[in-house]
Amino acid sequence: MNAVRYYSRSGNTKLVADAIAQAIGTTAISVDQADAKITQSIDTLFVGGALYAYGLDKHLKKYLNELDAKNVKKAVLFSTSWISKHSLDLMRKQLEEKGIKVLPETFYVKNKASQAQLEQAKKFAKQCL
């Protein structure tokens, strides 16, 4: 079983999350929704977020902090941002500190994803499984 979780203020990260979810046959769920919690074993958790004032949004930080490492075999990171890819480093650090394996491969889009980039996100997701 695989899952996609994300946090998006502008909708850009949601676009990528939805493309990834479509590619792997699941639904992307925002981390601030009640059903976002991972309560059973997940093979691959795709996690996405962006940089807000040089940090992760409080909703995403809280979600990552509350993840139970025994329920996540591996995580894959994705991000969109107008500024930089630093959110990927911040998410990786937080997950690895919890003992969750994070794949070295990531997917990043600067600004809003084009249709071609959304297709690349789908290919990326399938390759990570």
PDB file of C-alpha atoms in Angstrom:
ATOM      1  CA  MET A   1       0.000   0.000   0.000  1.00  0.00           C
ATOM      2  CA  ASN A   2       1.199   3.507  -0.851  1.00  0.00           C
ATOM      3  CA  ALA A   3       0.052   6.981   0.190  1.00  0.00           C
ATOM      4  CA  VAL A   4       0.456  10.626  -0.843  1.00  0.00           C
ATOM      5  CA  ARG A   5       0.361  13.414   1.736  1.00  0.00           C
ATOM      6  CA  TYR A   6       1.069  17.087   1.127  1.00  0.00           C
ATOM      7  CA  TYR A   7       0.481  20.636   2.298  1.00  0.00           C
ATOM      8  CA  SER A   8      -0.210  23.391  -0.220  1.00  0.00           C
ATOM      9  CA  ARG A   9      -1.186  27.006   0.356  1.00  0.00           C
ATOM     10  CA  SER A  10      -1.264  28.122  -3.279  1.00  0.00           C
ATOM     11  CA  GLY A  11      -2.346  24.860  -4.896  1.00  0.00           C
ATOM     12  CA  ASN A  12       0.960  24.264  -6.705  1.00  0.00           C
ATOM     13  CA  THR A  13       2.075  21.388  -4.492  1.00  0.00           C
ATOM     14  CA  LYS A  14      -1.441  19.936  -4.652  1.00  0.00           C
ATOM     15  CA  LEU A  15      -1.140  19.725  -8.458  1.00  0.00           C
ATOM     16  CA  VAL A  16       2.000  17.610  -8.137  1.00  0.00           C
ATOM     17  CA  ALA A  17       0.509  15.531  -5.293  1.00  0.00           C
ATOM     18  CA  ASP A  18      -2.561  14.755  -7.395  1.00  0.00           C
ATOM     19  CA  ALA A  19      -0.403  13.723 -10.367  1.00  0.00           C
ATOM     20  CA  ILE A  20       1.686  11.404  -8.188  1.00  0.00           C
ATOM     21  CA  ALA A  21      -1.433   9.927  -6.593  1.00  0.00           C
ATOM     22  CA  GLN A  22      -3.010   9.314  -9.991  1.00  0.00           C
ATOM     23  CA  ALA A  23       0.139   7.531 -11.182  1.00  0.00           C
ATOM     24  CA  ILE A  24       0.217   5.148  -8.209  1.00  0.00           C
ATOM     25  CA  GLY A  25      -3.527   4.584  -7.937  1.00  0.00           C
ATOM     26  CA  THR A  26      -4.383   6.411  -4.748  1.00  0.00           C
ATOM     27  CA  THR A  27      -5.733   9.767  -3.534  1.00  0.00           C
ATOM     28  CA  ALA A  28      -3.566  12.667  -2.379  1.00  0.00           C
ATOM     29  CA  ILE A  29      -4.630  13.942   1.040  1.00  0.00           C
ATOM     30  CA  SER A  30      -3.678  17.255   2.595  1.00  0.00           C
ATOM     31  CA  VAL A  31      -1.954  16.836   5.960  1.00  0.00           C
ATOM     32  CA  ASP A  32      -4.481  19.157   7.597  1.00  0.00           C
ATOM     33  CA  GLN A  33      -7.391  16.828   6.802  1.00  0.00           C
ATOM     34  CA  ALA A  34      -8.718  14.460   9.452  1.00  0.00           C
ATOM     35  CA  ASP A  35      -8.103  11.363   7.312  1.00  0.00           C
ATOM     36  CA  ALA A  36      -4.417  12.160   6.620  1.00  0.00           C
ATOM     37  CA  LYS A  37      -3.073  10.139   9.548  1.00  0.00           C
ATOM     38  CA  ILE A  38      -1.261   6.935   8.584  1.00  0.00           C
ATOM     39  CA  THR A  39      -2.735   4.225  10.802  1.00  0.00           C
ATOM     40  CA  GLN A  40      -1.497   1.102   9.028  1.00  0.00           C
ATOM     41  CA  SER A  41       1.701  -0.044   7.349  1.00  0.00           C
ATOM     42  CA  ILE A  42       2.576   1.885   4.177  1.00  0.00           C
ATOM     43  CA  ASP A  43       5.225   0.685   1.719  1.00  0.00           C
ATOM     44  CA  THR A  44       5.895   4.127   0.237  1.00  0.00           C
ATOM     45  CA  LEU A  45       4.753   7.485   1.568  1.00  0.00           C
ATOM     46  CA  PHE A  46       5.090  10.369  -0.884  1.00  0.00           C
ATOM     47  CA  VAL A  47       5.310  13.623   1.102  1.00  0.00           C
ATOM     48  CA  GLY A  48       5.205  17.103  -0.385  1.00  0.00           C
ATOM     49  CA  GLY A  49       5.397  20.656   0.812  1.00  0.00           C
ATOM     50  CA  ALA A  50       6.883  24.013  -0.008  1.00  0.00           C
ATOM     51  CA  LEU A  51       9.038  26.611   1.648  1.00  0.00           C
ATOM     52  CA  TYR A  52       7.204  29.356   3.513  1.00  0.00           C
ATOM     53  CA  ALA A  53       9.354  32.113   5.012  1.00  0.00           C
ATOM     54  CA  TYR A  54      12.370  29.766   4.793  1.00  0.00           C
ATOM     55  CA  GLY A  55      10.664  26.992   6.754  1.00  0.00           C
ATOM     56  CA  LEU A  56       7.979  24.350   6.497  1.00  0.00           C
ATOM     57  CA  ASP A  57       4.369  25.264   7.170  1.00  0.00           C
ATOM     58  CA  LYS A  58       3.292  24.459  10.742  1.00  0.00           C
ATOM     59  CA  HIS A  59       0.681  21.952   9.484  1.00  0.00           C
ATOM     60  CA  LEU A  60       3.321  19.942   7.622  1.00  0.00           C
ATOM     61  CA  LYS A  61       5.840  20.137  10.471  1.00  0.00           C
ATOM     62  CA  LYS A  62       3.219  18.871  12.925  1.00  0.00           C
ATOM     63  CA  TYR A  63       2.166  16.066  10.582  1.00  0.00           C
ATOM     64  CA  LEU A  64       5.741  14.877  10.038  1.00  0.00           C
ATOM     65  CA  ASN A  65       6.392  15.027  13.771  1.00  0.00           C
ATOM     66  CA  GLU A  66       3.361  12.838  14.488  1.00  0.00           C
ATOM     67  CA  LEU A  67       4.167  10.148  11.896  1.00  0.00           C
ATOM     68  CA  ASP A  68       4.818   6.750  13.411  1.00  0.00           C
ATOM     69  CA  ALA A  69       8.018   5.326  11.886  1.00  0.00           C
ATOM     70  CA  LYS A  70       6.783   1.754  12.293  1.00  0.00           C
ATOM     71  CA  ASN A  71       3.979   2.491   9.778  1.00  0.00           C
ATOM     72  CA  VAL A  72       6.216   3.891   7.008  1.00  0.00           C
ATOM     73  CA  LYS A  73       8.730   1.643   5.236  1.00  0.00           C
ATOM     74  CA  LYS A  74      10.114   4.471   3.079  1.00  0.00           C
ATOM     75  CA  ALA A  75       9.331   8.061   2.156  1.00  0.00           C
ATOM     76  CA  VAL A  76       9.735   9.960  -1.104  1.00  0.00           C
ATOM     77  CA  LEU A  77       9.833  13.761  -1.109  1.00  0.00           C
ATOM     78  CA  PHE A  78       8.457  16.312  -3.570  1.00  0.00           C
ATOM     79  CA  SER A  79       8.153  20.076  -3.494  1.00  0.00           C
ATOM     80  CA  THR A  80       7.157  23.178  -5.388  1.00  0.00           C
ATOM     81  CA  SER A  81       8.451  26.599  -4.527  1.00  0.00           C
ATOM     82  CA  TRP A  82       9.054  30.093  -5.822  1.00  0.00           C
ATOM     83  CA  ILE A  83      12.252  30.341  -3.793  1.00  0.00           C
ATOM     84  CA  SER A  84      14.326  27.173  -3.418  1.00  0.00           C
ATOM     85  CA  LYS A  85      14.396  23.425  -2.824  1.00  0.00           C
ATOM     86  CA  HIS A  86      15.262  23.843   0.856  1.00  0.00           C
ATOM     87  CA  SER A  87      11.918  22.354   1.921  1.00  0.00           C
ATOM     88  CA  LEU A  88      13.179  18.976   0.688  1.00  0.00           C
ATOM     89  CA  ASP A  89      16.123  19.173   3.104  1.00  0.00           C
ATOM     90  CA  LEU A  90      13.868  20.186   5.991  1.00  0.00           C
ATOM     91  CA  MET A  91      11.390  17.348   5.366  1.00  0.00           C
ATOM     92  CA  ARG A  92      14.228  14.825   4.966  1.00  0.00           C
ATOM     93  CA  LYS A  93      15.824  15.917   8.247  1.00  0.00           C
ATOM     94  CA  GLN A  94      12.568  15.655  10.156  1.00  0.00           C
ATOM     95  CA  LEU A  95      11.709  12.209   8.759  1.00  0.00           C
ATOM     96  CA  GLU A  96      15.189  10.774   9.208  1.00  0.00           C
ATOM     97  CA  GLU A  97      15.267  11.990  12.812  1.00  0.00           C
ATOM     98  CA  LYS A  98      12.157   9.839  13.351  1.00  0.00           C
ATOM     99  CA  GLY A  99      13.931   6.828  11.853  1.00  0.00           C
ATOM    100  CA  ILE A 100      12.039   6.852   8.548  1.00  0.00           C
ATOM    101  CA  LYS A 101      14.066   5.873   5.482  1.00  0.00           C
ATOM    102  CA  VAL A 102      13.922   8.628   2.849  1.00  0.00           C
ATOM    103  CA  LEU A 103      14.912   7.859  -0.731  1.00  0.00           C
ATOM    104  CA  PRO A 104      17.656  10.101  -2.142  1.00  0.00           C
ATOM    105  CA  GLU A 105      15.581  10.838  -5.261  1.00  0.00           C
ATOM    106  CA  THR A 106      13.245  13.848  -5.024  1.00  0.00           C
ATOM    107  CA  PHE A 107      10.918  15.726  -7.350  1.00  0.00           C
ATOM    108  CA  TYR A 108      10.983  19.521  -7.436  1.00  0.00           C
ATOM    109  CA  VAL A 109       9.175  22.135  -9.508  1.00  0.00           C
ATOM    110  CA  LYS A 110      10.086  25.809  -9.374  1.00  0.00           C
ATOM    111  CA  ASN A 111       6.884  27.838  -9.649  1.00  0.00           C
ATOM    112  CA  LYS A 112       3.686  26.192 -10.932  1.00  0.00           C
ATOM    113  CA  ALA A 113       4.001  22.792 -12.603  1.00  0.00           C
ATOM    114  CA  SER A 114       3.400  22.664 -16.347  1.00  0.00           C
ATOM    115  CA  GLN A 115       1.542  19.751 -17.912  1.00  0.00           C
ATOM    116  CA  ALA A 116       4.898  18.294 -18.983  1.00  0.00           C
ATOM    117  CA  GLN A 117       6.205  18.528 -15.406  1.00  0.00           C
ATOM    118  CA  LEU A 118       3.077  16.815 -14.088  1.00  0.00           C
ATOM    119  CA  GLU A 119       3.732  13.969 -16.525  1.00  0.00           C
ATOM    120  CA  GLN A 120       7.327  13.841 -15.221  1.00  0.00           C
ATOM    121  CA  ALA A 121       5.948  13.650 -11.655  1.00  0.00           C
ATOM    122  CA  LYS A 122       3.884  10.614 -12.654  1.00  0.00           C
ATOM    123  CA  LYS A 123       6.937   8.873 -14.141  1.00  0.00           C
ATOM    124  CA  PHE A 124       8.989   9.774 -11.074  1.00  0.00           C
ATOM    125  CA  ALA A 125       6.369   8.264  -8.756  1.00  0.00           C
ATOM    126  CA  LYS A 126       6.242   4.981 -10.655  1.00  0.00           C
ATOM    127  CA  GLN A 127      10.046   4.730 -10.645  1.00  0.00           C
ATOM    128  CA  CYS A 128      10.138   5.178  -6.859  1.00  0.00           C
ATOM    129  CA  LEU A 129       7.853   2.246  -6.101  1.00  0.00           C
TER     130      LEU A 129
END
